[in-house]
mmCIF file of C-alpha atoms (C1' of nucleotides) in Angstrom:
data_model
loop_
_atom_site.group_PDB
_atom_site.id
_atom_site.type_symbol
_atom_site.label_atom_id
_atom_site.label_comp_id
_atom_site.label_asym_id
_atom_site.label_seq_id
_atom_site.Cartn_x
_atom_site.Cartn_y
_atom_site.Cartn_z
ATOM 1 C CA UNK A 1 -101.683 -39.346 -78.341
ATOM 2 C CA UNK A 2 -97.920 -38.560 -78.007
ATOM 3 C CA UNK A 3 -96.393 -37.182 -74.977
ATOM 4 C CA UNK A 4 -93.139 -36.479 -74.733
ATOM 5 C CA UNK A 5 -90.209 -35.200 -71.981
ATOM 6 C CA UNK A 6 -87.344 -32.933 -72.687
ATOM 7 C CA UNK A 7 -84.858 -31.097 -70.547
ATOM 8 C CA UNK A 8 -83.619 -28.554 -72.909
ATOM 9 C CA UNK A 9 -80.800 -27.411 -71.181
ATOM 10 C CA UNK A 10 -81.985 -23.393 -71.466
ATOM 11 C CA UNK A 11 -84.889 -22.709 -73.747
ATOM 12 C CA UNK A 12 -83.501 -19.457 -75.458
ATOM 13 C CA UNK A 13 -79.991 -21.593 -76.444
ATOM 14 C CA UNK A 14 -82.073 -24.646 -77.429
ATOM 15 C CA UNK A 15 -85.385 -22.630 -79.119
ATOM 16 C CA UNK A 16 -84.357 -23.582 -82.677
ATOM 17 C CA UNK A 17 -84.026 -27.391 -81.542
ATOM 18 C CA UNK A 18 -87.263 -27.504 -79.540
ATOM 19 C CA UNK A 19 -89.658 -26.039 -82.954
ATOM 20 C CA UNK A 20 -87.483 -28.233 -85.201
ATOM 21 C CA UNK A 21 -87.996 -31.115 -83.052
ATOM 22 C CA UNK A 22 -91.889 -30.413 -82.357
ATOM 23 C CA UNK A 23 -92.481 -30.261 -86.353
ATOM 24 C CA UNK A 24 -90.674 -33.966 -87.001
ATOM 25 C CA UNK A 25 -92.145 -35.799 -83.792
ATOM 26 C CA UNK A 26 -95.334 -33.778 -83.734
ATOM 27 C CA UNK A 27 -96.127 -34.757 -80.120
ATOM 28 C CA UNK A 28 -99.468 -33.451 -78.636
ATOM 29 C CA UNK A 29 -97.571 -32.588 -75.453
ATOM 30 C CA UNK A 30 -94.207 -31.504 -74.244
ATOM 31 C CA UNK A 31 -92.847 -31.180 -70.902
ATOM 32 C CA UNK A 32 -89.969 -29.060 -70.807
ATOM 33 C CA UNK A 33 -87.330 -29.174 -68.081
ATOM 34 C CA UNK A 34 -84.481 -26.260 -67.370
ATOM 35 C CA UNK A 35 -85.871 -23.686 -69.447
ATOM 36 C CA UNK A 36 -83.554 -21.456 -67.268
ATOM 37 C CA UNK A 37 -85.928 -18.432 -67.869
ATOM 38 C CA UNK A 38 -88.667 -16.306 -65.939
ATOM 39 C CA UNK A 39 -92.387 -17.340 -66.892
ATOM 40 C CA UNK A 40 -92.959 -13.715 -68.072
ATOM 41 C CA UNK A 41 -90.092 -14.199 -71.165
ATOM 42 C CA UNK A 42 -90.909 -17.601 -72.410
ATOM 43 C CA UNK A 43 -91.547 -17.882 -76.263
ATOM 44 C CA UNK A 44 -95.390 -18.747 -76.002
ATOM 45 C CA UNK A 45 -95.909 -16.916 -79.717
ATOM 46 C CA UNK A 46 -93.579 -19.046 -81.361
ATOM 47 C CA UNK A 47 -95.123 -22.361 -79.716
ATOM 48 C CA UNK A 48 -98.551 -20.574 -80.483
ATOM 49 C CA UNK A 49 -98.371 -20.461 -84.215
ATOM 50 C CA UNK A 50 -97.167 -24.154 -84.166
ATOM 51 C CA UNK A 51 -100.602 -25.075 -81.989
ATOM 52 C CA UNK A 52 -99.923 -24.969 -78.902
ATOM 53 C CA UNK A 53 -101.450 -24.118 -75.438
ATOM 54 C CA UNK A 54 -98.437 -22.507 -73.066
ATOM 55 C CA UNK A 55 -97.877 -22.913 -69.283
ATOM 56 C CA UNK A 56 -94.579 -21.540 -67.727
ATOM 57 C CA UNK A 57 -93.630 -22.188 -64.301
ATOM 58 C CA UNK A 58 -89.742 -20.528 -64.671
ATOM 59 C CA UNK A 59 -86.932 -18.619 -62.259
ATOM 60 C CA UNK A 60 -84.166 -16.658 -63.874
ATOM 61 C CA UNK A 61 -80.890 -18.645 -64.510
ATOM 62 C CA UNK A 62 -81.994 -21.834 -63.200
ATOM 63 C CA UNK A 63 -84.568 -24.632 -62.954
ATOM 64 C CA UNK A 64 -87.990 -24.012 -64.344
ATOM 65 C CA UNK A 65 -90.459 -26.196 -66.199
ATOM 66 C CA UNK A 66 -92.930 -25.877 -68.449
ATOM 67 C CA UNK A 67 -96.011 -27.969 -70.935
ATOM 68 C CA UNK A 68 -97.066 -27.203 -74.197
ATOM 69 C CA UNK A 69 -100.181 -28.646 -74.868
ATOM 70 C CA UNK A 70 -102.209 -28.994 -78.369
ATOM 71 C CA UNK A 71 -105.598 -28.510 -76.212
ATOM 72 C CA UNK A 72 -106.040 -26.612 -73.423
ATOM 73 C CA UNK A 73 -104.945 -27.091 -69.524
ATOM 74 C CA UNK A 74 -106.824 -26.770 -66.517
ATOM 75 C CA UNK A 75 -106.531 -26.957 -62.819
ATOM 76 C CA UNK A 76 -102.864 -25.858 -62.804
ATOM 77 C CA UNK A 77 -101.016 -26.421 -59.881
ATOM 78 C CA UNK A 78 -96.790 -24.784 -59.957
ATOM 79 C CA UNK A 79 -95.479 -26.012 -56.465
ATOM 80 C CA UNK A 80 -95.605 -29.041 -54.123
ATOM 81 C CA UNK A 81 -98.210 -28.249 -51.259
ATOM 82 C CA UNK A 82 -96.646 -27.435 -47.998
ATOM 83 C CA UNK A 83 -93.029 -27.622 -48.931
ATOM 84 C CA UNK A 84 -91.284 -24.159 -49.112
ATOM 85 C CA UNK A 85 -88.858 -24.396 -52.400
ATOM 86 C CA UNK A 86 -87.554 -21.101 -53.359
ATOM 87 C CA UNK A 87 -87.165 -23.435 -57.204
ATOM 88 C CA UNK A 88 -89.376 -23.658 -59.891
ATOM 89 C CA UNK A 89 -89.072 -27.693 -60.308
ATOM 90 C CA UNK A 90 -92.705 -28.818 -60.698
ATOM 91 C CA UNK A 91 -95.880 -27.940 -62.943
ATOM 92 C CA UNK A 92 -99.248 -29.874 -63.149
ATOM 93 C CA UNK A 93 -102.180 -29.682 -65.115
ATOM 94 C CA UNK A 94 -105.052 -31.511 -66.645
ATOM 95 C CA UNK A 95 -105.383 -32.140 -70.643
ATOM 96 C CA UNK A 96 -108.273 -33.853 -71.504
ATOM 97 C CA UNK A 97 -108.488 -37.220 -69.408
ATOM 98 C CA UNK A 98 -105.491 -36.941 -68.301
ATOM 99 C CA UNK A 99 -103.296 -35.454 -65.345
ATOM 100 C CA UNK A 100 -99.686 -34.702 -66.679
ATOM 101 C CA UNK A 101 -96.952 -33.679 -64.104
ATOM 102 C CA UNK A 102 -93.992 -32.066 -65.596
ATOM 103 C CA UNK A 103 -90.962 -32.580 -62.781
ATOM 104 C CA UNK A 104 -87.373 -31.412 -62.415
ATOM 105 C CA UNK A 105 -85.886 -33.342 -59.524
ATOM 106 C CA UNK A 106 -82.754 -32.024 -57.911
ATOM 107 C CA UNK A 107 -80.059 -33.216 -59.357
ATOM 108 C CA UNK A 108 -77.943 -33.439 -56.122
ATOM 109 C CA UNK A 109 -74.326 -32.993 -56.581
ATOM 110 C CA UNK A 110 -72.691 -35.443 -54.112
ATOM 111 C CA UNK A 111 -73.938 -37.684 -51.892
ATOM 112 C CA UNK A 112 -73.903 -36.645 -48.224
ATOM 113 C CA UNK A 113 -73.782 -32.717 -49.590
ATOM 114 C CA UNK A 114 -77.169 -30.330 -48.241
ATOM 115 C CA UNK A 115 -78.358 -30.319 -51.914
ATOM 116 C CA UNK A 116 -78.475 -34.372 -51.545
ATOM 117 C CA UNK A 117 -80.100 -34.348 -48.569
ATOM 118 C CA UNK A 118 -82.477 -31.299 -50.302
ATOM 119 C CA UNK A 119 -82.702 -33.930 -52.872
ATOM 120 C CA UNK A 120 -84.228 -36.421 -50.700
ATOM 121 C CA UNK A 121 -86.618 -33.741 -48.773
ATOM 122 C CA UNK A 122 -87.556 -33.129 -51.842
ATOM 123 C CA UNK A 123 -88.527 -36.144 -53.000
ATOM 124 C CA UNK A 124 -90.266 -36.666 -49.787
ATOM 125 C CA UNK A 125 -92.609 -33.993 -49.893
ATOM 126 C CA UNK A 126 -92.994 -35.007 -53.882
ATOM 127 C CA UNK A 127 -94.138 -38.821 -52.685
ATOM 128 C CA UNK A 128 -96.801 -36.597 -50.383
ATOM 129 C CA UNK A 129 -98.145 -35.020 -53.008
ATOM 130 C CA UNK A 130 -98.571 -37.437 -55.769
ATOM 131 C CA UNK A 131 -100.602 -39.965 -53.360
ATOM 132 C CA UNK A 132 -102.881 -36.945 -52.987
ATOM 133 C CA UNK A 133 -102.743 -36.318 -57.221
ATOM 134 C CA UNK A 134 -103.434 -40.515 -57.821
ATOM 135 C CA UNK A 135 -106.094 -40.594 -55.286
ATOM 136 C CA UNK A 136 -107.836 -37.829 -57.414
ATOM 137 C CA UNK A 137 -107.216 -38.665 -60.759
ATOM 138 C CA UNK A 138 -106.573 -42.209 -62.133
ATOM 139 C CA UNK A 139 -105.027 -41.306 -65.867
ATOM 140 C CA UNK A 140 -102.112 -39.898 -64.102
ATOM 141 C CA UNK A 141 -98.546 -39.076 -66.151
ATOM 142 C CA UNK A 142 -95.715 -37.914 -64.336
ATOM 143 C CA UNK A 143 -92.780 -37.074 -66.485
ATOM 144 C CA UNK A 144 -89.635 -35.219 -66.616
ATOM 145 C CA UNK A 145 -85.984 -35.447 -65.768
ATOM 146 C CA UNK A 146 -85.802 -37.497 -62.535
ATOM 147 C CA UNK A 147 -81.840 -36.977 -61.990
ATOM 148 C CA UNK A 148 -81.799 -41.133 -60.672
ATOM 149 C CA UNK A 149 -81.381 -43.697 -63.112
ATOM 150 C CA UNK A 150 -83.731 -46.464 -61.456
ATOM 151 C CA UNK A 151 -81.557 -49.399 -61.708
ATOM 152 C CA UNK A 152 -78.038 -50.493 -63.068
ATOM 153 C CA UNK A 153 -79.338 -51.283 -66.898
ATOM 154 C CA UNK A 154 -79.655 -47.616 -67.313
ATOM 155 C CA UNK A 155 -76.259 -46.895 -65.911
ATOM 156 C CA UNK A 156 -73.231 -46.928 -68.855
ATOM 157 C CA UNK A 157 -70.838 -47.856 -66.083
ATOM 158 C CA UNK A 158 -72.858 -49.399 -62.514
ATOM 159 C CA UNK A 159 -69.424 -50.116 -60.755
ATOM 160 C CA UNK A 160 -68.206 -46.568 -61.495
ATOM 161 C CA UNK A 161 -71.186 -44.782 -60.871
ATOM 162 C CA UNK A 162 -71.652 -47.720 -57.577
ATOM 163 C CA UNK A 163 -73.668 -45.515 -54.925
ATOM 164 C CA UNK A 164 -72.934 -41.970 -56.585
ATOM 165 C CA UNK A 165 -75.169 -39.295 -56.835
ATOM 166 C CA UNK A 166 -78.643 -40.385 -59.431
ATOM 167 C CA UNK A 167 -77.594 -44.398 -58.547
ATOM 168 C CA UNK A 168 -77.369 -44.261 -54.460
ATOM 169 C CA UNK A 169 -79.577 -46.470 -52.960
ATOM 170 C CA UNK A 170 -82.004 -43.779 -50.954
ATOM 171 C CA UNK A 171 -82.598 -42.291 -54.247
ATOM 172 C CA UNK A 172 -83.609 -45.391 -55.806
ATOM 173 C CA UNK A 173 -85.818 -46.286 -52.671
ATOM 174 C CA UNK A 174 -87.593 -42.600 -53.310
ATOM 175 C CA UNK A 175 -88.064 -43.762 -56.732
ATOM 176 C CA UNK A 176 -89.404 -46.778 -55.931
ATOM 177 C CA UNK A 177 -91.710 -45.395 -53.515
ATOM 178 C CA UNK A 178 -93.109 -43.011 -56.155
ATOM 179 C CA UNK A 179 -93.769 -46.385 -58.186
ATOM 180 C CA UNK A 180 -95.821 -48.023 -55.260
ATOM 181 C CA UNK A 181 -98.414 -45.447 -55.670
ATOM 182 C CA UNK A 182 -99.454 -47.517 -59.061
ATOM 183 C CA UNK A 183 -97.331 -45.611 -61.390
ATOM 184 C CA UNK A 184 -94.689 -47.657 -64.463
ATOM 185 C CA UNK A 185 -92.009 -47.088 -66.123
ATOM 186 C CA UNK A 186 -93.422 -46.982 -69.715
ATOM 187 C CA UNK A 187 -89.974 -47.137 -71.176
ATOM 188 C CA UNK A 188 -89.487 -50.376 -69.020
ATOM 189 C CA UNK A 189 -93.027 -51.413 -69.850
ATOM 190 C CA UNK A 190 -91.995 -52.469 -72.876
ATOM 191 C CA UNK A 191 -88.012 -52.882 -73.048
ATOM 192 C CA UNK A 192 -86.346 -54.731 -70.752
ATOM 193 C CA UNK A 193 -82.919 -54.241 -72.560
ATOM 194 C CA UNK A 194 -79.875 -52.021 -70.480
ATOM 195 C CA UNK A 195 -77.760 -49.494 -72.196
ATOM 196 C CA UNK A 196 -80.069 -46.960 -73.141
ATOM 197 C CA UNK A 197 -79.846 -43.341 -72.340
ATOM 198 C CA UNK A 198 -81.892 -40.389 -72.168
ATOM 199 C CA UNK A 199 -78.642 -38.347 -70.937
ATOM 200 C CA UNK A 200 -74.718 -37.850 -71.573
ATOM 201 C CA UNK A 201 -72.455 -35.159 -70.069
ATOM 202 C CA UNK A 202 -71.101 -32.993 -72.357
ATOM 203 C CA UNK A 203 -67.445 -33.634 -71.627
ATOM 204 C CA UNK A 204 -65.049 -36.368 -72.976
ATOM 205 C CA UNK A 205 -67.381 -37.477 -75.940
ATOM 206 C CA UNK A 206 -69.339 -39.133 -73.525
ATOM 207 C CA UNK A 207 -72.256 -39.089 -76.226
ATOM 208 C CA UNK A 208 -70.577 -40.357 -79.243
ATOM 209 C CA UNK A 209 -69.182 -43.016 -76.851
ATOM 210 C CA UNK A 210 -72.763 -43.841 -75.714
ATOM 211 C CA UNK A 211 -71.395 -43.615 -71.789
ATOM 212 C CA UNK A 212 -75.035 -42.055 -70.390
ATOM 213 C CA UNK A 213 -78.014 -42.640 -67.988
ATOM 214 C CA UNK A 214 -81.320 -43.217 -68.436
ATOM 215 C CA UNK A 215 -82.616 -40.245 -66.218
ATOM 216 C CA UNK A 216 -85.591 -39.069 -67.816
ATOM 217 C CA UNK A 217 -88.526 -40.924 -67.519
ATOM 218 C CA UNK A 218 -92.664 -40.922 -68.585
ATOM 219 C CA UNK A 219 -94.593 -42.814 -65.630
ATOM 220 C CA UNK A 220 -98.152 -43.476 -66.257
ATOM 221 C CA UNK A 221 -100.320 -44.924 -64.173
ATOM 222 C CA UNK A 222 -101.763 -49.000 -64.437
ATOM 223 C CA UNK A 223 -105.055 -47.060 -65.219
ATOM 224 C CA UNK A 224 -103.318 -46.281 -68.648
ATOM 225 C CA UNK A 225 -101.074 -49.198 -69.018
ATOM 226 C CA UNK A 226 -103.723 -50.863 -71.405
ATOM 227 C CA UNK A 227 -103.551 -47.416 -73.829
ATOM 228 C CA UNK A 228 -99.541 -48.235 -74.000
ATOM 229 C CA UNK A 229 -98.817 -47.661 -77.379
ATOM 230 C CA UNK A 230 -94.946 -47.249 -77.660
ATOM 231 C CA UNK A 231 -92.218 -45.740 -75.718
ATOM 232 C CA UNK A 232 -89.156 -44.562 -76.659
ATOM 233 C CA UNK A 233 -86.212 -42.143 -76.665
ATOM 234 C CA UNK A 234 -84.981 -39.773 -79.656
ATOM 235 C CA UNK A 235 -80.986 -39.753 -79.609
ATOM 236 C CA UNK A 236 -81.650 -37.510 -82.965
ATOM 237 C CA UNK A 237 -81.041 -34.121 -81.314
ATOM 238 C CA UNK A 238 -78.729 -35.329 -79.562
ATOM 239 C CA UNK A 239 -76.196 -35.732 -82.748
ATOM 240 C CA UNK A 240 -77.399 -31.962 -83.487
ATOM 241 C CA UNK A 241 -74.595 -28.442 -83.426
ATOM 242 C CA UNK A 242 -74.651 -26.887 -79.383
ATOM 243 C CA UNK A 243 -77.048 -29.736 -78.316
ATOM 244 C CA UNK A 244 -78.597 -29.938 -75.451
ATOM 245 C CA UNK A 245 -77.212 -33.019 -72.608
ATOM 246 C CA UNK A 246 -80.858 -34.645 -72.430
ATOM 247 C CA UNK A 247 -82.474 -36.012 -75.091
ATOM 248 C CA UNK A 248 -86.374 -36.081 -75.890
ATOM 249 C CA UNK A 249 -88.351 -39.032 -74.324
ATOM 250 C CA UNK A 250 -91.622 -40.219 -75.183
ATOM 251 C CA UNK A 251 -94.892 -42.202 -74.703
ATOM 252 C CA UNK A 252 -97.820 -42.700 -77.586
ATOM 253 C CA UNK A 253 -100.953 -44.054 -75.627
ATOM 254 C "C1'" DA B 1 -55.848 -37.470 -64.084
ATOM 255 C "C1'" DT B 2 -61.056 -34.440 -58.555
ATOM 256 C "C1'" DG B 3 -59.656 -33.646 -65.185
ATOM 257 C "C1'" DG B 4 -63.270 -32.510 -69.103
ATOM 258 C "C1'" DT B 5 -67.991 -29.093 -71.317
ATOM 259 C "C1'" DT B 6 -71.986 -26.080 -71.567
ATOM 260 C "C1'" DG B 7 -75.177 -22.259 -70.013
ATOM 261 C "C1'" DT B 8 -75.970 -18.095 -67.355
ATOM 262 C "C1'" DT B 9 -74.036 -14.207 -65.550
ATOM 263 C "C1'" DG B 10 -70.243 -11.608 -65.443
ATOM 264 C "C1'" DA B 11 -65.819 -15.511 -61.723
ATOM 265 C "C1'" DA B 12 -68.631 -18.567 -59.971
ATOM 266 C "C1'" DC B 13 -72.081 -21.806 -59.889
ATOM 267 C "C1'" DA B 14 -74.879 -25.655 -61.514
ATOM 268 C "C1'" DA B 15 -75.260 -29.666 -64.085
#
DNA sequence: ATGGTTGTTGAACAA
């Protein structure tokens, strides 16, 4: 089973990219990231006729998340419990055995700005939440771009990026936290090399010149570790015309 | 070099 992670950077610009990208890697679930469009217009036809099951959770302009499944989802759940978030950042559901948890963290802009410190609330009442999800189901993946690259080997540059927004320390501690509740790092699971990326700003050829993060992540849970198959992330559309920033990551368990 | 690029909405914001 193939699961895969992609922040699309706007679903109507990157639509062509998405259904190419679904027919060559064939994954039996997507979790989609910025689709930058209301629930009510997303493109659950198209997905349709290539077999899949839709869920939208999406906002106009920005944020929004959303799973395409090849079975069908249950017990759907579109915000964190008791946190007031005017966003659209989070979508859970169950597929078969397994819990999936599509996430857009806040990105953050600066450290020490309110969207940092909404960054960390955030990521507080997130940490609440998923203790409540692992208690209750034990084949738990929680996936999507998690705007903090978890230590310097996914960082092109650690001394320039040294305590910036996605590297500070209390982001990594959130990150780590989220770990202590029995979840890995599937990429990490099974490569322990630095220097590669899942993302690369779009200015100064950052891509071609490989300076990126690793940002977006698939964590499953030790219940699954023995199921770990391969992990991995496809630089392919990346290299494509009007990509988008992210590229697709994956887990087959 | 506080630059640069892209997407959405209509000059500014977010990433």
């Amino acid at each position: 089973m193939k699961i895969a992670s992609w922040n699309v950077n706007s679903l109507k610009a990157r639509m062509e990219h998405v259904q190419a990208w679904l027919e060559s890697a064939k994954p039996d679930v997507l979790a989609m990231q910025e689709i930058k469009m209301e629930s009510h217009l997303f493109p659950e036809q198209a997905f349709q006729a290539l077999g899949y099951h839709c869920l939208a959770n999406g906002q106009k302009t920005y944020n929004g998340v959303a799973i395409i499944a090849k079975t069908p989802m249950q017990d759907v759940i579109t915000q964190i419990p008791n946190f007031a978030d005017e966003q659209r950042r989070v979508l859970a559901a169950t597929i078969g055995d397994l819990r999936v948890i599509d996430l857009y963290v806040v990105n953050g802009q600066e450290v020490g700005s309110e969207k940092y410190q909404y960054k960390l609330n955030w990521l507080e009442a997130l940490q609440r939440w998923l203790e409540d999800e692992a208690a209750r189901y034990p084949n738990l993946v929680v996936l999507g771009d998690f705007n903090i690259a978890p230590d310097d080997r996914d960082v092109h540059d650690p001394e320039a990026w040294h305590e910036s927004v996605l590297c500070s320390t209390a982001e990594r501690n959130a990150y780590k936290r989220l770990l202590d509740l029995g979840l890995l790092d599937s990429y990490r699971e099974l490569d322990d090399n630095g220097g590669v990326f899942s993302w690369w700003d779009y200015r100064q050829a950052a891509f071609r010149r490989n300076l990126g993060l690793r940002i977006d992540l698939v964590l499953i849970s030790q219940a699954l570790r023995g199921q770990l198959k391969a992990a991995g992330i496809d630089r392919e559309p990346r290299k494509w015309d009007k990509p988008s920033d992210h590229a697709p990551v994956w887990v087959e368990l």
